[in-house]
Short mmCIF file of C-alpha atoms and ligand atoms in Angstrom, two decimals:
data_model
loop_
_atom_site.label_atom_id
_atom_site.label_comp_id
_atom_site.label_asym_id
_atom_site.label_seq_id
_atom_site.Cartn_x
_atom_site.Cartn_y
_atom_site.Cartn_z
CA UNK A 1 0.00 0.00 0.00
CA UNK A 2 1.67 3.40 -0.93
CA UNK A 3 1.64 5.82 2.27
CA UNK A 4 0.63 9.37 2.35
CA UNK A 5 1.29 12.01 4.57
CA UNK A 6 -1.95 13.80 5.49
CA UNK A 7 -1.25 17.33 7.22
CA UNK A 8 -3.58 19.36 8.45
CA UNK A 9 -3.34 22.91 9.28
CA UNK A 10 -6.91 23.94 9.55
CA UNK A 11 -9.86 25.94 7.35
CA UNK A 12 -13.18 25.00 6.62
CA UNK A 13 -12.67 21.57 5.59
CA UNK A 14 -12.19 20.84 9.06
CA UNK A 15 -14.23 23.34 10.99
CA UNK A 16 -17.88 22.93 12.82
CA UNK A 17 -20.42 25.38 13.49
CA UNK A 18 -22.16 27.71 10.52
CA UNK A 19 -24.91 30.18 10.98
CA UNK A 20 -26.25 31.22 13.61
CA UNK A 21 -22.64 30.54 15.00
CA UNK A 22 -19.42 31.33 13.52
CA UNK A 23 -17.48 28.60 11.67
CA UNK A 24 -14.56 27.26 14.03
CA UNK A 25 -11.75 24.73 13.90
CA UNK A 26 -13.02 21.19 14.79
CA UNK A 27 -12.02 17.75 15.92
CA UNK A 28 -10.79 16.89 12.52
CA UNK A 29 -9.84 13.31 12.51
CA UNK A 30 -12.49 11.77 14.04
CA UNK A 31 -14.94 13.72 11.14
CA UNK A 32 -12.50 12.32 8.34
CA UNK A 33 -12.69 8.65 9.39
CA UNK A 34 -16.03 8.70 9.29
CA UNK A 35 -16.98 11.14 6.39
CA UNK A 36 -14.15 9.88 3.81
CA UNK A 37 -13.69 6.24 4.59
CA UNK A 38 -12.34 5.11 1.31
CA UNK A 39 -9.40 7.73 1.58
CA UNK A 40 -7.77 4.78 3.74
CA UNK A 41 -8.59 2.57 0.91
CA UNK A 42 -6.38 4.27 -1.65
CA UNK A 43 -3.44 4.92 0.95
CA UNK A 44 -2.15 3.95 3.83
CA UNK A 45 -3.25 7.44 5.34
CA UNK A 46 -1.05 9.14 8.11
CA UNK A 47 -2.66 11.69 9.81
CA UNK A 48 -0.63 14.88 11.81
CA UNK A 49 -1.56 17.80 13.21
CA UNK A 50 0.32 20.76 12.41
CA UNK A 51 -2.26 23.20 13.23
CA UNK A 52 -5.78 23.88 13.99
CA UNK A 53 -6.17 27.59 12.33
CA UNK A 54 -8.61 29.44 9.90
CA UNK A 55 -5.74 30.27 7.39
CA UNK A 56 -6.04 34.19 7.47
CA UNK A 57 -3.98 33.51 11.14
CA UNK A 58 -1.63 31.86 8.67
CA UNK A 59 1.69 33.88 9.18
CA UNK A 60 5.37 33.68 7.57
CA UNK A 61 7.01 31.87 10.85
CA UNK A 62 4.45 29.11 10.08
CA UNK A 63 5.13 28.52 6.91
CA UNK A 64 8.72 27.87 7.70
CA UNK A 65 7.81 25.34 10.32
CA UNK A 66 5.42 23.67 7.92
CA UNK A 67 8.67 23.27 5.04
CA UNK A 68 10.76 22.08 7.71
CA UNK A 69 8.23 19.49 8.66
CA UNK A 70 7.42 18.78 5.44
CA UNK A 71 11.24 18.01 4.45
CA UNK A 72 11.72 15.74 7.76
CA UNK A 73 8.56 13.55 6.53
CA UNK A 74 8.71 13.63 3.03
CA UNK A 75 11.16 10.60 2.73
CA UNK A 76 8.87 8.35 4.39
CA UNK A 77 6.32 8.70 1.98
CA UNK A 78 4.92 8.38 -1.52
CA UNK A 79 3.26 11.99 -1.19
CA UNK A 80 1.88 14.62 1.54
CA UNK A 81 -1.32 16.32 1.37
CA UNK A 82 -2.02 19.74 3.46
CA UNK A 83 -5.05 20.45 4.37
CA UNK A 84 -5.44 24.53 4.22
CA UNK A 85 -7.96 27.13 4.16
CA UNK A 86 -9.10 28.60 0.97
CA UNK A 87 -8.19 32.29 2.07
CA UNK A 88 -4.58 32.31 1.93
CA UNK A 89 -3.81 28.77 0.09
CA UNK A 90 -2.17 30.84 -2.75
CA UNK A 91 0.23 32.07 -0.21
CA UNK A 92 0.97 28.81 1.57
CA UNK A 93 1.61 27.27 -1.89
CA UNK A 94 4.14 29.70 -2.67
CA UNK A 95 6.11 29.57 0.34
CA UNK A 96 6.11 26.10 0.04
CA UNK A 97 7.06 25.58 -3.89
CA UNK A 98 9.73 28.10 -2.93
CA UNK A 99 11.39 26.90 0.27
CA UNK A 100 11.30 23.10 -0.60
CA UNK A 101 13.82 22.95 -3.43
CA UNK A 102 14.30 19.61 -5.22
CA UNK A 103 10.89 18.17 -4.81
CA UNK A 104 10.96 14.42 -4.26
CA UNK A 105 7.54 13.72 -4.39
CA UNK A 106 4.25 15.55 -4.74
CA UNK A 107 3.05 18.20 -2.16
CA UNK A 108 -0.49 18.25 -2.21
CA UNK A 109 -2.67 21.39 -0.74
CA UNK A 110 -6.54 21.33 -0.37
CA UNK A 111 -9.53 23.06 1.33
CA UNK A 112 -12.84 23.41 0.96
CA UNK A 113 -16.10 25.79 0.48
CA UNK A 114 -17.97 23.26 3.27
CA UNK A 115 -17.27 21.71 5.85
CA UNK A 116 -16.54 18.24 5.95
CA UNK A 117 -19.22 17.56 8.15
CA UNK A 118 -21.83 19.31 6.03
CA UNK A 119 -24.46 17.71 3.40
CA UNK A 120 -22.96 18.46 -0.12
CA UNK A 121 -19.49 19.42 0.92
CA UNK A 122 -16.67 19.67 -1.55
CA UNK A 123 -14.17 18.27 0.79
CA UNK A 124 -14.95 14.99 0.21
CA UNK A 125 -14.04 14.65 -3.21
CA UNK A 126 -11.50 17.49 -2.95
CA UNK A 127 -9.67 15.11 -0.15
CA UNK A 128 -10.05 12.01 -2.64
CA UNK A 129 -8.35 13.84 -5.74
CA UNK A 130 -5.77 15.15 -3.39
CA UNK A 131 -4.77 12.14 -1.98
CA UNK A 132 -5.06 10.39 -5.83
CA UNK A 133 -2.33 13.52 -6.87
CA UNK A 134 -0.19 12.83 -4.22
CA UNK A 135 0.06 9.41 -5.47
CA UNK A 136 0.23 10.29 -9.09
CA UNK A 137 0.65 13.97 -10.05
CA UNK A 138 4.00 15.88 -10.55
CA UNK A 139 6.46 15.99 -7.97
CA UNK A 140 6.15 20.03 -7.29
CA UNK A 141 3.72 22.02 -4.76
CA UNK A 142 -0.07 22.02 -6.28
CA UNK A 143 -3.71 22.76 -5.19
CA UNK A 144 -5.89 20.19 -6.11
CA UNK A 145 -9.84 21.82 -5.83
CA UNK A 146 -12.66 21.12 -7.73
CA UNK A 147 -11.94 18.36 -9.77
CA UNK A 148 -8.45 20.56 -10.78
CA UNK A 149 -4.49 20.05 -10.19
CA UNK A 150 -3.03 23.44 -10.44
CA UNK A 151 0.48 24.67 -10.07
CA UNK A 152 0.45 26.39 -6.56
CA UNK A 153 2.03 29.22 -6.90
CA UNK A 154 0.09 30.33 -9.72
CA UNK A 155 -3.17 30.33 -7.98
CA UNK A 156 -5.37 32.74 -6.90
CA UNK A 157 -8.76 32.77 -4.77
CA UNK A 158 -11.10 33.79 -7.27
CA UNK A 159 -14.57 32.95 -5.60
CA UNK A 160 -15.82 32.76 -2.28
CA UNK A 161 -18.98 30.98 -2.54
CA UNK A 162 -18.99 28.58 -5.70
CA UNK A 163 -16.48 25.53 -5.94
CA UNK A 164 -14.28 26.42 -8.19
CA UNK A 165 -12.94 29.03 -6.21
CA UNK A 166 -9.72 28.97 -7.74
CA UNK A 167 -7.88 29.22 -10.83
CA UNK A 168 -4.32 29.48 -12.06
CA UNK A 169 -4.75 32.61 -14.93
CA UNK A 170 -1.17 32.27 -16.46
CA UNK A 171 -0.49 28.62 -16.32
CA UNK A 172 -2.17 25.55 -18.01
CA UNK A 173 -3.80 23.37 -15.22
CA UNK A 174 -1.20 20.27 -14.12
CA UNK A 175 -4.03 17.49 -13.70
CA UNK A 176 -8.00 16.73 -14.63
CA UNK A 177 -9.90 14.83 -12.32
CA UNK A 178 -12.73 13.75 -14.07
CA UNK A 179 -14.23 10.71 -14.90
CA UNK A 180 -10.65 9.67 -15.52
CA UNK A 181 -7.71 11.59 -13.61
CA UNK A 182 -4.76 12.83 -15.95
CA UNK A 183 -1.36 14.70 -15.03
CA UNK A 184 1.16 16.53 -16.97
CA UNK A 185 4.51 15.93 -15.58
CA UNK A 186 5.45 19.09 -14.01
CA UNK A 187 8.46 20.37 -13.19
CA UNK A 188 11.55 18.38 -12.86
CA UNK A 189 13.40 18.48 -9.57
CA UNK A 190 16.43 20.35 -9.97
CA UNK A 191 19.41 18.92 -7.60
CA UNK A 192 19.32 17.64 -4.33
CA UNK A 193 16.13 18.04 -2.36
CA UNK A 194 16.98 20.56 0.30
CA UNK A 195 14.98 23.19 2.71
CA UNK A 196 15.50 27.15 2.34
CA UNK A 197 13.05 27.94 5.16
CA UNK A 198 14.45 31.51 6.11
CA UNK A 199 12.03 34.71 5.16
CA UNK A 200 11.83 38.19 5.78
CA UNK A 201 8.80 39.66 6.46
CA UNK A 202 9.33 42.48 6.52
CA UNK A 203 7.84 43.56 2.87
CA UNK A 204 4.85 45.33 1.82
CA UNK A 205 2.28 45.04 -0.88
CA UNK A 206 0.56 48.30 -2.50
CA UNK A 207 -2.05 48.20 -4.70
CA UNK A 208 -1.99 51.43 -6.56
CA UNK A 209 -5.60 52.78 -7.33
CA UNK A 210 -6.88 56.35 -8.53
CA UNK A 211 -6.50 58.80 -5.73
CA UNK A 212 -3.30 56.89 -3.95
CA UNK A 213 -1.26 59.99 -1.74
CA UNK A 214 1.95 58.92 -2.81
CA UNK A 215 3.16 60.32 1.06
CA UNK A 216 1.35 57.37 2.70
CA UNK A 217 3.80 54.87 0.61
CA UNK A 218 6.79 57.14 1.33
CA UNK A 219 5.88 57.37 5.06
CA UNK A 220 6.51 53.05 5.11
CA UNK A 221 9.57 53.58 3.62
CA UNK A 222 11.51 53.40 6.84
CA UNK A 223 10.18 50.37 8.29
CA UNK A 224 10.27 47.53 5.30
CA UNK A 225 12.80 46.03 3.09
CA UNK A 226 10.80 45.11 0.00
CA UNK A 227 8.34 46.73 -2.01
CA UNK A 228 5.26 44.75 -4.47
CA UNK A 229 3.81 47.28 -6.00
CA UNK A 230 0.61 46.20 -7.33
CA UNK A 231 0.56 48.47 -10.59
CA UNK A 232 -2.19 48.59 -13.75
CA UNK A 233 -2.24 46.56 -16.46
CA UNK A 234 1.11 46.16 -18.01
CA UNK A 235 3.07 47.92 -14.60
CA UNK A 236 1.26 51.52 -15.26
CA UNK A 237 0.96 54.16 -12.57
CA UNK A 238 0.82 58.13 -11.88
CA UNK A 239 3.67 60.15 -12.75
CA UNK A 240 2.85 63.42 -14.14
CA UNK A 241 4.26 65.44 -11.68
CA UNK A 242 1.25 68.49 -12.91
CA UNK A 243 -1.25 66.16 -11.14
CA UNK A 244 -0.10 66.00 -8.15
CA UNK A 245 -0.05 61.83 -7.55
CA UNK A 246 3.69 60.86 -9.36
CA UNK A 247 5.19 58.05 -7.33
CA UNK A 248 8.07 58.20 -9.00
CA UNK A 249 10.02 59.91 -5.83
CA UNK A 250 8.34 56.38 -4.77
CA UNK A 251 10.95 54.55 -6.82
CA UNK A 252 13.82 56.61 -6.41
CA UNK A 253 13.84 57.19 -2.47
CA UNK A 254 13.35 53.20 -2.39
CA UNK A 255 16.57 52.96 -4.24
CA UNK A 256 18.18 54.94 -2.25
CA UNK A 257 17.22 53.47 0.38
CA UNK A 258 18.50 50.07 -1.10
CA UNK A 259 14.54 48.68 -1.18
CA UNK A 260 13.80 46.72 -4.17
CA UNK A 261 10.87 47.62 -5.72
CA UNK A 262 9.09 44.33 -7.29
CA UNK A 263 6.21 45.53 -10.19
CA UNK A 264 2.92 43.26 -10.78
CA UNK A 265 -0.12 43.90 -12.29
CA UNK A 266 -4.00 44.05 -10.87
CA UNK A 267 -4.69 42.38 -14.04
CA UNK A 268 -5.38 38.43 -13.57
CA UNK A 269 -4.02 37.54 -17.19
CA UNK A 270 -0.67 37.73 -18.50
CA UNK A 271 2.02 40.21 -16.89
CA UNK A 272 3.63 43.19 -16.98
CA UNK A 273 6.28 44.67 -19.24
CA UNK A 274 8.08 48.32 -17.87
CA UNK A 275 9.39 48.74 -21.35
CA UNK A 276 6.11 49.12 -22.96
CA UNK A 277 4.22 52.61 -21.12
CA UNK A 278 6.40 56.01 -19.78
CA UNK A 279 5.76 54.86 -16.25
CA UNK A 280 7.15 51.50 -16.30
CA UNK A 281 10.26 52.56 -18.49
CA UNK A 282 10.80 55.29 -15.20
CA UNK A 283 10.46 52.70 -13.03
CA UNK A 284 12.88 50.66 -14.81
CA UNK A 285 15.19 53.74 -14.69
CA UNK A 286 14.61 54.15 -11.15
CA UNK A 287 15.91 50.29 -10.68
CA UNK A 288 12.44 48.69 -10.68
CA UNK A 289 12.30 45.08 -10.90
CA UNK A 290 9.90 43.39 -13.63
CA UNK A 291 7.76 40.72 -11.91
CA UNK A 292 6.29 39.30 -15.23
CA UNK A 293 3.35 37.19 -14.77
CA UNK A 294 3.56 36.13 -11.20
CA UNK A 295 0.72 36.48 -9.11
CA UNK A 296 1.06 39.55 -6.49
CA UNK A 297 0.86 36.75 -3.77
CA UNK A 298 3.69 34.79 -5.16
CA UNK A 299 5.49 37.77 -5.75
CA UNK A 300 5.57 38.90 -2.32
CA UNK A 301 6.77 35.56 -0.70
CA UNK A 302 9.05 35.22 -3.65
CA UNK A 303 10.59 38.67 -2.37
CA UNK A 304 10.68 37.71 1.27
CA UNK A 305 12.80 34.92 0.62
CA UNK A 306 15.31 36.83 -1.60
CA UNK A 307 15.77 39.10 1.47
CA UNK A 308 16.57 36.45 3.50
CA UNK A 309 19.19 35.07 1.23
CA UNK A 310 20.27 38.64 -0.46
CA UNK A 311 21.58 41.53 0.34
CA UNK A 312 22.20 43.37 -3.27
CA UNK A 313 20.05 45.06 -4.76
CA UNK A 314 21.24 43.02 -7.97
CA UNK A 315 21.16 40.15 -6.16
CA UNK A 316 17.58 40.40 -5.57
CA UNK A 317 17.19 41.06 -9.12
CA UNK A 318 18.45 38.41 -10.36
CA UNK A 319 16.72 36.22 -7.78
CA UNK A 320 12.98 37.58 -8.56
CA UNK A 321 13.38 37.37 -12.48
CA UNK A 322 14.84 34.00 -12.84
CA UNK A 323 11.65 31.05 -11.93
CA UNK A 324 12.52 28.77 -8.66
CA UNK A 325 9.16 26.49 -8.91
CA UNK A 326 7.91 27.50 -12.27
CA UNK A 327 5.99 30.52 -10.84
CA UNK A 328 7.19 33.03 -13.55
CA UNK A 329 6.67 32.89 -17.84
CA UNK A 330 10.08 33.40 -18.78
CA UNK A 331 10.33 34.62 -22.75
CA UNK A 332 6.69 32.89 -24.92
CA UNK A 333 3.93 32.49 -22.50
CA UNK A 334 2.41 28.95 -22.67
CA UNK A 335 -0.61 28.67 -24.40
CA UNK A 336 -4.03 29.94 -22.69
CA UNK A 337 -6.09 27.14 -20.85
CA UNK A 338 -8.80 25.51 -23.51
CA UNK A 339 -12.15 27.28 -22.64
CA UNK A 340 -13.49 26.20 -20.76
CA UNK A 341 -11.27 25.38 -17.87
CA UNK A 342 -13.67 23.07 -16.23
CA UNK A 343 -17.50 21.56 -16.41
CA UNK A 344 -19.97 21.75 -14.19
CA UNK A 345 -20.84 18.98 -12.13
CA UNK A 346 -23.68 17.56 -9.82
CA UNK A 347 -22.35 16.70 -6.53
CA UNK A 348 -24.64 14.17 -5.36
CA UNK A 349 -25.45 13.91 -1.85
N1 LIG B 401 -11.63 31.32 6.46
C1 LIG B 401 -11.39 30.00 5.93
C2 LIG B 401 -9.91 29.75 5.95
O1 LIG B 401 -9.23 30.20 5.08
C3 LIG B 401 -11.96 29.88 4.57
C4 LIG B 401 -11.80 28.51 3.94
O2 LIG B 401 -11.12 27.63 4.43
O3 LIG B 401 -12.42 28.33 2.87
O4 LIG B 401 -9.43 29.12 6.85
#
């Protein structure tokens, strides 16, 4: 019997309560044995506790802990799944596909939009396919959710009520669970498998919007390391200096401060490119560094990590534009996903 590792961290799979009272982590185990019996039929399931949180308390510190545990266990098994909440998966995934380097075997993260306990929960069948993955997908950090294998750090949240509730906008999906389950082979570890758990936290993310007093990002200035800036469309932002709102003194009292200034765009599709509009080709002057198509999320833990490891500005650089877990489109972007990306199914009860 293959053996999986089955860790769970907390979120709405495992939580009790609803309406009138506020969903709350739960005696998970006991509700898996008995919901998702025939999980133990495909694996020989160990279960561990790593935590018991809704994942908005997820926090940096954790995620080290949960690499570090992940790269003791790993070896003893054929696969791990993680059992996360939905909110800050994306994040989790990230940190993860970034810290553990050389990827034996399949990392495996899942949630759901119910319960486990709940009539016409997605976490059964999310728990199946993630355990089926973990046994057969590619040997990197994925989410598995609604019937879907995507590349972690390419997800995002993009619903909070319906079942798909996420989807990977710049990166074809790694594994169909339909009738039949299918898997592309993924990335290819590169070297030995080994554990870069350090991060600095110490980062911010800005979303620039219409009306943004360029003083309040100035003011941070002082107290973090790394800038994402959050930009339009292909890295755009304000900087006639007529209208009042130019964060280009942004860009330049970062460098001078020796803060590296990461760009990605509110857009979900494709990424940005500072050569293409006056503002990103100033920001490029000002030392700005080109995020392409990575997700803001995996941009920001991307950047935490290079500030644990870096100390150049170049360094950083060179860190954030080359891909560590496939998170970034370097030169042709891979073909869109067929529309469309999934059906819609019945769940029955
Ligand atoms: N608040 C929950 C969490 O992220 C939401 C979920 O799991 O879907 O833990």
């Amino acid at each position: 019997m293959p053996k999986v590792l089955l860790l769970h961290t907390g979120g709405t799979l495992g939580m009790a309560g609803g309406r009138p009272s506020a969903l709350r982590p739960s005696a998970f185990f006991r509700t898996l044995k008995a919901r998702v019996p025939e999980l133990f039929d495909l694996a020989d399931i160990e279960l561990e506790l790593f935590s018991n949180l809704d994942s908005s308390e997820m926090q940096p510190e954790l995620w080290s802990g949960m690499a570090a545990h992940l790269y003791r266990r790993l070896p003893d098994f054929d696969g791990a799944v993680v059992t996360h909440g939905t909110d800050t998966l994306a994040f989790t995934a990230s940190a993860l596909s970034f810290m553990l380097r050389g990827l034996p075997r399949p990392v495996v993260l899942t949630g759901s939009q119910r319960p486990l306990g709940k009539i016409r929960t997605d976490a059964r069948l999310n728990l199946i396919d993630s355990v089926l993955s973990a046994l057969n997908g590619p040997r990197e950090v994925t989410i598995c959710f609604d019937s879907h294998l995507y590349r972690g750090n390419r997800t995002r949240k993009v619903k909070v009520a319906e079942y798909d509730a996420f989807e990977s906008p710049n990166f074809p999906v790694l594994g169909t669970l339909g009738v039949d389950a299918t898997f592309e082979p993924g990335l290819r570890p590169k070297g030995a498998f080994r554990l870069l758990e350090k991060l600095d936290p110490r980062v911010f993310l800005l979303k620039v919007y219409p009306g943004l007093d360029p003083a309040l990002p100035l003011a941070l200035l002082p107290h973090v390391r790394g800038l994402v800036l959050e930009a339009y469309g292909a890295g755009n932002f304000p900087i006639d200096p007529s209208l009042g709102r130019s964060l280009r003194p942004l860009f330049a009292q970062a460098r001078e401060r020796n803060i590296p200034v990461v760009v990605v765009s509110q857009a979900f599709r494709n990424g940005v490119d500072l050569t293409l509009y006056e503002s990103g080709v100033a920001a490029l002057e000002e030392g700005a560094i080109g995020g392409g198509d990575m997700t803001p999320s995996a941009a920001l833990v991307k950047l935490m990590q290079a500030l644990a490891y870096h100390s150049s500005l170049d360094a950083v650089r060179r860190f954030i534009q080359a891909p560590v877990a496939g998170e970034l489109t370097v030169g042709r972007p891979p073909a869109p996903p067929a529309a469309p990306q999934r059906r819609r199914k019945l769940h029955a009860r």
